[in-house]
């Protein structure tokens, strides 16, 4: 795609300098136009400069996705512009610089995505792997508190809400790679602490810390994928990465049921710790930094040392003091959550549906042990239905969305709202699955019937989760990481707290009444994707968050 300069007067949106300023301020987001402002080299006649106009299409900057706001990374050579005048600005060595992650080989990009996806799969798996062993935990620690029995599972997810608030700002200052390594090391340590916990209270504390320090792949993984992929490739890459937070919690109890029955509940944590250690060693050997500001900052530091020129600086240097950068990055997601209706309502919808996943987890062990008389080692298999549904939804969405995006890009009719087309059937499947599951259990029909209901729920969950997150990335471009952080925090808090009400709710209303109540809330939220599909572009232009 060749960028076509917009008329200089009047401008339809921010010029490239403004986009770069936004990108530098965003920090931990990856969608930044980074092929600009390198140290001039007479042998390189052309480069994009901060004055390069950006094509935003007929609808303005809100539809200026990666291709428009950041396509300089792949097509800078197609636009001839004068050299930057400041000789102290450091950037890539031309549009084909191999140090730029956008120019990595397909094999190297795929490797980076798979490694991050592996981390992102393991961390959420740790949230639920010992769920079938909770009765053994409560028995060992002589507790009959059903609230604590649920909290010892969900407190881990509560850590996901607080970890990114610190991890994301630190990644701005030090890059993604050190945060991945530190996160994995600390996660391994506190998972081992869970395996050795001497009391229920210490287990809860260690679980919370393990979730918080292990949240780096959840907070930074989407940005890493955006570092190395184009818009057309992103649905596939995001679908692989999102297997972690969606399928990981489902597969965890399947393995955990056998581990708890055969080796005891503590071995669930030993297995996760061993896997985390193996991933950590592999990451140390294979992972490389993908975050453009960190790469260019390191390059500028090296050039200052080699040349003695202390004035050299990265084009993407924000100019903020570390303390200011840290605080700025914490405040930004909060502002987006409460000032942008798109971020708020989509995050609330995803949080509601995601919390249902963990709430259902609190019912499976009791229902399939007592009502359907599953053996303890087999009770984890009751989670298979959601897993099957999640796989169908995940890869079905990826295949359909990629076809749809390519079609509309080729026709020049693509808008971010196209991502929500496949969210609409998911909005119907979630309440259908909840009603079906609750009343099937209430009626004590054959166990396959509630399992089939969870398949439907799993498909609906993914068809809501995937389009919503991809839509936020496409809409907010340079501020996508802040929107995703807001989404993650709200989702994690809901997934940690709502399941605590599950036992009391089902005791008071029965499984049929409880499932109907949950399904009713899902019906109330059902219009959300349809509203944004029709009015999303208008809302994006009307409610612009000043950051």
Short mmCIF file of C-alpha atoms in Angstrom, two decimals, residues 94-402:
data_model
loop_
_atom_site.label_atom_id
_atom_site.label_comp_id
_atom_site.label_asym_id
_atom_site.label_seq_id
_atom_site.Cartn_x
_atom_site.Cartn_y
_atom_site.Cartn_z
CA UNK A 94 16.57 2.98 6.75
CA UNK A 95 13.18 1.36 6.18
CA UNK A 96 14.72 -2.12 5.84
CA UNK A 97 16.79 -2.02 9.05
CA UNK A 98 16.84 -5.64 10.33
CA UNK A 99 16.85 -4.32 13.90
CA UNK A 100 13.27 -3.13 13.38
CA UNK A 101 10.96 -5.98 14.48
CA UNK A 102 8.63 -5.14 11.59
CA UNK A 103 11.44 -6.31 9.27
CA UNK A 104 12.12 -9.62 11.00
CA UNK A 105 11.77 -12.81 8.99
CA UNK A 106 8.49 -14.71 9.15
CA UNK A 107 10.22 -17.48 11.12
CA UNK A 108 11.54 -15.07 13.71
CA UNK A 109 8.18 -13.29 14.05
CA UNK A 110 6.40 -16.61 14.43
CA UNK A 111 8.88 -17.68 17.08
CA UNK A 112 8.34 -14.47 19.06
CA UNK A 113 4.56 -14.89 18.92
CA UNK A 114 4.72 -18.54 19.98
CA UNK A 115 7.01 -17.85 22.93
CA UNK A 116 4.82 -15.05 24.24
CA UNK A 117 1.73 -17.16 23.62
CA UNK A 118 3.31 -19.98 25.63
CA UNK A 119 3.86 -17.66 28.60
CA UNK A 120 0.33 -16.29 28.21
CA UNK A 121 -1.09 -19.82 28.18
CA UNK A 122 0.75 -20.97 31.31
CA UNK A 123 -0.12 -18.02 33.55
CA UNK A 124 -3.95 -18.28 33.21
CA UNK A 125 -3.70 -22.08 33.36
CA UNK A 126 -2.24 -21.59 36.83
CA UNK A 127 -5.43 -19.82 37.87
CA UNK A 128 -7.55 -22.96 37.71
CA UNK A 129 -5.29 -26.01 37.60
CA UNK A 130 -5.80 -26.80 41.25
CA UNK A 131 -9.56 -26.04 41.29
CA UNK A 132 -10.44 -29.77 41.42
CA UNK A 133 -8.08 -30.07 44.41
CA UNK A 134 -9.75 -27.34 46.48
CA UNK A 135 -11.67 -29.88 48.61
CA UNK A 136 -8.33 -31.48 49.48
CA UNK A 137 -6.90 -28.05 50.37
CA UNK A 138 -9.82 -27.24 52.67
CA UNK A 139 -9.59 -30.68 54.28
CA UNK A 140 -5.85 -30.36 54.95
CA UNK A 141 -6.23 -26.91 56.50
CA UNK A 142 -9.38 -27.92 58.44
CA UNK A 143 -11.58 -25.21 56.91
CA UNK A 144 -15.24 -25.43 55.91
CA UNK A 145 -15.54 -21.82 54.75
CA UNK A 146 -17.07 -21.96 51.27
CA UNK A 147 -16.19 -18.30 50.65
CA UNK A 148 -12.50 -18.99 51.22
CA UNK A 149 -12.75 -22.12 49.08
CA UNK A 150 -13.80 -19.95 46.14
CA UNK A 151 -11.44 -17.10 46.99
CA UNK A 152 -8.34 -19.30 47.02
CA UNK A 153 -9.02 -19.87 43.30
CA UNK A 154 -10.15 -16.39 42.27
CA UNK A 155 -7.57 -14.37 44.27
CA UNK A 156 -5.00 -15.34 41.64
CA UNK A 157 -7.07 -13.55 38.99
CA UNK A 158 -7.33 -10.52 41.28
CA UNK A 159 -3.56 -10.28 40.96
CA UNK A 160 -4.03 -9.89 37.20
CA UNK A 161 -5.89 -6.64 37.91
CA UNK A 162 -3.08 -5.01 39.88
CA UNK A 163 0.04 -6.40 38.22
CA UNK A 164 -0.38 -4.58 34.88
CA UNK A 165 -0.70 -1.22 36.65
CA UNK A 166 2.97 -1.52 37.61
CA UNK A 167 4.25 -3.75 34.82
CA UNK A 168 3.10 -1.54 31.93
CA UNK A 169 4.78 1.68 33.19
CA UNK A 170 7.98 -0.21 34.00
CA UNK A 171 8.01 -1.57 30.45
CA UNK A 172 8.04 2.02 29.18
CA UNK A 173 11.22 2.74 31.08
CA UNK A 174 13.05 -0.55 30.55
CA UNK A 175 11.43 -2.25 27.55
CA UNK A 176 9.32 -5.38 27.34
CA UNK A 177 12.07 -7.99 27.50
CA UNK A 178 13.34 -7.32 31.06
CA UNK A 179 9.75 -7.32 32.31
CA UNK A 180 9.07 -10.70 30.73
CA UNK A 181 12.18 -12.19 32.32
CA UNK A 182 11.58 -10.65 35.76
CA UNK A 183 7.90 -11.59 35.69
CA UNK A 184 8.62 -15.21 34.86
CA UNK A 185 11.31 -15.52 37.54
CA UNK A 186 9.09 -14.04 40.26
CA UNK A 187 6.12 -16.09 39.10
CA UNK A 188 8.18 -19.28 39.41
CA UNK A 189 9.33 -18.32 42.92
CA UNK A 190 5.86 -17.56 44.26
CA UNK A 191 4.33 -20.63 42.59
CA UNK A 192 6.88 -22.71 44.49
CA UNK A 193 5.83 -20.79 47.61
CA UNK A 194 2.23 -21.90 46.93
CA UNK A 195 3.39 -25.51 46.74
CA UNK A 196 5.06 -25.13 50.15
CA UNK A 197 2.33 -23.01 51.80
CA UNK A 198 1.94 -23.95 55.50
CA UNK A 199 -1.55 -22.48 55.92
CA UNK A 200 -4.63 -21.44 53.97
CA UNK A 201 -3.94 -17.75 54.58
CA UNK A 202 -0.38 -18.02 53.28
CA UNK A 203 -1.61 -19.94 50.23
CA UNK A 204 -4.07 -17.14 49.45
CA UNK A 205 -1.34 -14.50 49.85
CA UNK A 206 1.13 -16.38 47.65
CA UNK A 207 -1.56 -16.98 45.03
CA UNK A 208 -2.33 -13.26 44.82
CA UNK A 209 1.35 -12.32 44.47
CA UNK A 210 1.94 -15.04 41.86
CA UNK A 211 -0.94 -13.68 39.79
CA UNK A 212 0.26 -10.09 40.10
CA UNK A 213 3.92 -10.71 39.22
CA UNK A 214 3.00 -13.19 36.48
CA UNK A 215 0.75 -10.76 34.62
CA UNK A 216 3.42 -9.44 32.23
CA UNK A 217 2.40 -11.66 29.28
CA UNK A 218 -1.21 -10.54 29.71
CA UNK A 219 -0.25 -6.86 29.97
CA UNK A 220 2.42 -6.75 27.27
CA UNK A 221 1.71 -9.68 24.96
CA UNK A 222 -0.74 -7.82 22.74
CA UNK A 223 1.78 -5.04 22.30
CA UNK A 224 4.51 -7.51 21.38
CA UNK A 225 2.27 -9.02 18.72
CA UNK A 226 1.48 -5.57 17.34
CA UNK A 227 5.24 -4.87 17.26
CA UNK A 228 5.81 -7.58 14.69
CA UNK A 229 2.54 -7.94 12.74
CA UNK A 230 0.54 -5.98 10.21
CA UNK A 231 -3.20 -5.36 10.51
CA UNK A 232 -4.03 -8.16 8.06
CA UNK A 233 -1.97 -10.66 10.08
CA UNK A 234 -3.17 -9.53 13.48
CA UNK A 235 -6.38 -11.57 13.83
CA UNK A 236 -4.45 -14.84 13.42
CA UNK A 237 -1.65 -13.79 15.76
CA UNK A 238 -4.08 -12.47 18.36
CA UNK A 239 -6.12 -15.67 18.21
CA UNK A 240 -3.03 -17.74 19.02
CA UNK A 241 -2.02 -15.40 21.85
CA UNK A 242 -5.54 -15.27 23.31
CA UNK A 243 -5.61 -19.04 23.69
CA UNK A 244 -3.90 -18.26 26.99
CA UNK A 245 -6.53 -16.25 28.86
CA UNK A 246 -9.42 -18.21 27.34
CA UNK A 247 -8.37 -21.84 26.89
CA UNK A 248 -5.70 -21.94 29.61
CA UNK A 249 -8.18 -21.66 32.50
CA UNK A 250 -10.30 -24.38 30.88
CA UNK A 251 -7.52 -26.94 30.36
CA UNK A 252 -6.04 -26.32 33.81
CA UNK A 253 -8.71 -28.23 35.77
CA UNK A 254 -8.60 -31.14 33.31
CA UNK A 255 -4.95 -31.75 34.18
CA UNK A 256 -5.47 -30.67 37.77
CA UNK A 257 -8.09 -33.34 38.41
CA UNK A 258 -5.63 -36.14 37.59
CA UNK A 259 -2.72 -34.46 39.38
CA UNK A 260 -4.69 -33.81 42.58
CA UNK A 261 -6.09 -37.34 42.68
CA UNK A 262 -2.76 -39.02 41.93
CA UNK A 263 -0.13 -36.82 43.56
CA UNK A 264 -1.96 -34.40 45.83
CA UNK A 265 -3.00 -30.77 45.40
CA UNK A 266 0.50 -29.34 46.00
CA UNK A 267 1.81 -31.01 42.86
CA UNK A 268 -0.42 -28.77 40.77
CA UNK A 269 1.86 -25.90 41.75
CA UNK A 270 5.04 -27.92 41.27
CA UNK A 271 3.99 -28.78 37.71
CA UNK A 272 3.29 -25.11 36.92
CA UNK A 273 6.58 -24.02 38.52
CA UNK A 274 8.57 -26.58 36.51
CA UNK A 275 6.88 -25.47 33.28
CA UNK A 276 7.50 -21.80 34.13
CA UNK A 277 11.17 -22.53 34.76
CA UNK A 278 11.48 -24.29 31.41
CA UNK A 279 9.74 -21.41 29.63
CA UNK A 280 12.00 -18.97 31.45
CA UNK A 281 15.19 -20.68 30.27
CA UNK A 282 13.84 -20.84 26.72
CA UNK A 283 12.89 -17.18 26.89
CA UNK A 284 16.36 -16.14 28.06
CA UNK A 285 17.87 -17.89 25.05
CA UNK A 286 15.35 -17.09 22.32
CA UNK A 287 13.48 -13.88 23.19
CA UNK A 288 14.54 -10.49 21.86
CA UNK A 289 13.30 -6.97 22.52
CA UNK A 290 10.50 -5.89 20.18
CA UNK A 291 9.59 -2.51 21.69
CA UNK A 292 10.82 0.21 19.31
CA UNK A 293 11.51 2.97 21.91
CA UNK A 294 13.63 0.57 23.97
CA UNK A 295 15.58 -0.63 20.93
CA UNK A 296 16.26 2.92 19.74
CA UNK A 297 17.14 4.11 23.25
CA UNK A 298 19.76 1.38 23.50
CA UNK A 299 21.05 2.29 20.04
CA UNK A 300 21.30 5.97 21.02
CA UNK A 301 23.20 5.05 24.19
CA UNK A 302 25.64 2.94 22.19
CA UNK A 303 26.19 5.74 19.67
CA UNK A 304 26.76 8.28 22.45
CA UNK A 305 29.43 6.03 23.88
CA UNK A 306 31.06 5.35 20.51
CA UNK A 307 30.99 8.92 19.21
CA UNK A 308 31.28 10.93 22.41
CA UNK A 309 28.28 12.99 21.25
CA UNK A 310 26.10 13.33 24.36
CA UNK A 311 23.36 15.11 22.38
CA UNK A 312 22.31 11.98 20.47
CA UNK A 313 18.82 10.84 21.42
CA UNK A 314 16.15 8.46 20.20
CA UNK A 315 13.40 9.93 18.05
CA UNK A 316 10.90 8.14 20.30
CA UNK A 317 12.31 9.47 23.56
CA UNK A 318 9.30 10.84 25.45
CA UNK A 319 11.40 13.41 27.30
CA UNK A 320 9.55 12.63 30.55
CA UNK A 321 11.31 11.94 33.83
CA UNK A 322 10.91 8.31 34.96
CA UNK A 323 8.59 9.30 37.82
CA UNK A 324 6.36 11.37 35.54
CA UNK A 325 6.30 8.63 32.91
CA UNK A 326 5.34 6.05 35.53
CA UNK A 327 2.48 8.12 36.95
CA UNK A 328 1.27 9.21 33.50
CA UNK A 329 0.98 5.59 32.40
CA UNK A 330 -1.03 4.59 35.47
CA UNK A 331 -3.55 7.43 35.10
CA UNK A 332 -4.13 7.03 31.35
CA UNK A 333 -6.04 3.70 31.37
CA UNK A 334 -8.31 4.99 34.13
CA UNK A 335 -9.20 8.07 32.10
CA UNK A 336 -9.94 5.95 29.05
CA UNK A 337 -12.12 3.56 31.05
CA UNK A 338 -14.37 6.26 32.47
CA UNK A 339 -14.31 8.86 29.68
CA UNK A 340 -14.61 6.64 26.60
CA UNK A 341 -17.97 4.88 26.18
CA UNK A 342 -16.36 2.42 23.79
CA UNK A 343 -13.72 1.33 26.31
CA UNK A 344 -16.15 1.33 29.23
CA UNK A 345 -19.03 -0.65 27.73
CA UNK A 346 -16.90 -3.15 25.82
CA UNK A 347 -14.71 -3.69 28.89
CA UNK A 348 -17.78 -4.10 31.09
CA UNK A 349 -19.28 -6.61 28.65
CA UNK A 350 -16.08 -8.64 28.42
CA UNK A 351 -15.69 -8.48 32.21
CA UNK A 352 -19.22 -9.81 32.73
CA UNK A 353 -18.81 -12.73 30.34
CA UNK A 354 -15.28 -13.56 31.51
CA UNK A 355 -16.40 -13.58 35.15
CA UNK A 356 -19.11 -16.09 34.19
CA UNK A 357 -16.33 -18.45 33.11
CA UNK A 358 -14.80 -18.43 36.59
CA UNK A 359 -18.20 -18.52 38.27
CA UNK A 360 -19.04 -21.69 36.37
CA UNK A 361 -15.73 -23.15 37.53
CA UNK A 362 -17.00 -22.87 41.13
CA UNK A 363 -19.95 -25.14 40.29
CA UNK A 364 -18.33 -27.87 38.20
CA UNK A 365 -16.47 -29.75 40.93
CA UNK A 366 -19.47 -29.93 43.27
CA UNK A 367 -22.02 -30.73 40.56
CA UNK A 368 -20.07 -33.46 38.79
CA UNK A 369 -18.76 -35.03 42.01
CA UNK A 370 -22.02 -35.12 43.97
CA UNK A 371 -24.79 -35.07 41.37
CA UNK A 372 -23.17 -36.99 38.52
CA UNK A 373 -20.79 -39.06 40.70
CA UNK A 374 -17.64 -38.46 38.66
CA UNK A 375 -14.49 -39.94 40.18
CA UNK A 376 -12.25 -37.22 41.70
CA UNK A 377 -9.56 -37.76 39.06
CA UNK A 378 -12.15 -37.39 36.28
CA UNK A 379 -14.01 -34.33 37.55
CA UNK A 380 -11.65 -32.07 35.61
CA UNK A 381 -13.06 -33.54 32.40
CA UNK A 382 -16.26 -31.60 33.09
CA UNK A 383 -14.35 -28.56 31.81
CA UNK A 384 -13.85 -30.13 28.37
CA UNK A 385 -17.06 -28.63 26.99
CA UNK A 386 -15.93 -25.04 27.49
CA UNK A 387 -12.55 -25.99 26.04
CA UNK A 388 -14.10 -27.39 22.87
CA UNK A 389 -16.30 -24.33 22.51
CA UNK A 390 -13.34 -22.03 23.05
CA UNK A 391 -11.30 -23.75 20.33
CA UNK A 392 -14.20 -23.60 17.88
CA UNK A 393 -14.82 -19.93 18.63
CA UNK A 394 -11.12 -19.05 18.59
CA UNK A 395 -10.15 -20.51 15.25
CA UNK A 396 -13.54 -19.95 13.64
CA UNK A 397 -13.26 -16.25 14.42
CA UNK A 398 -9.66 -16.09 13.22
CA UNK A 399 -10.49 -17.68 9.87
CA UNK A 400 -13.66 -15.66 9.25
CA UNK A 401 -12.22 -12.35 10.49
CA UNK A 402 -9.10 -12.61 8.34
#
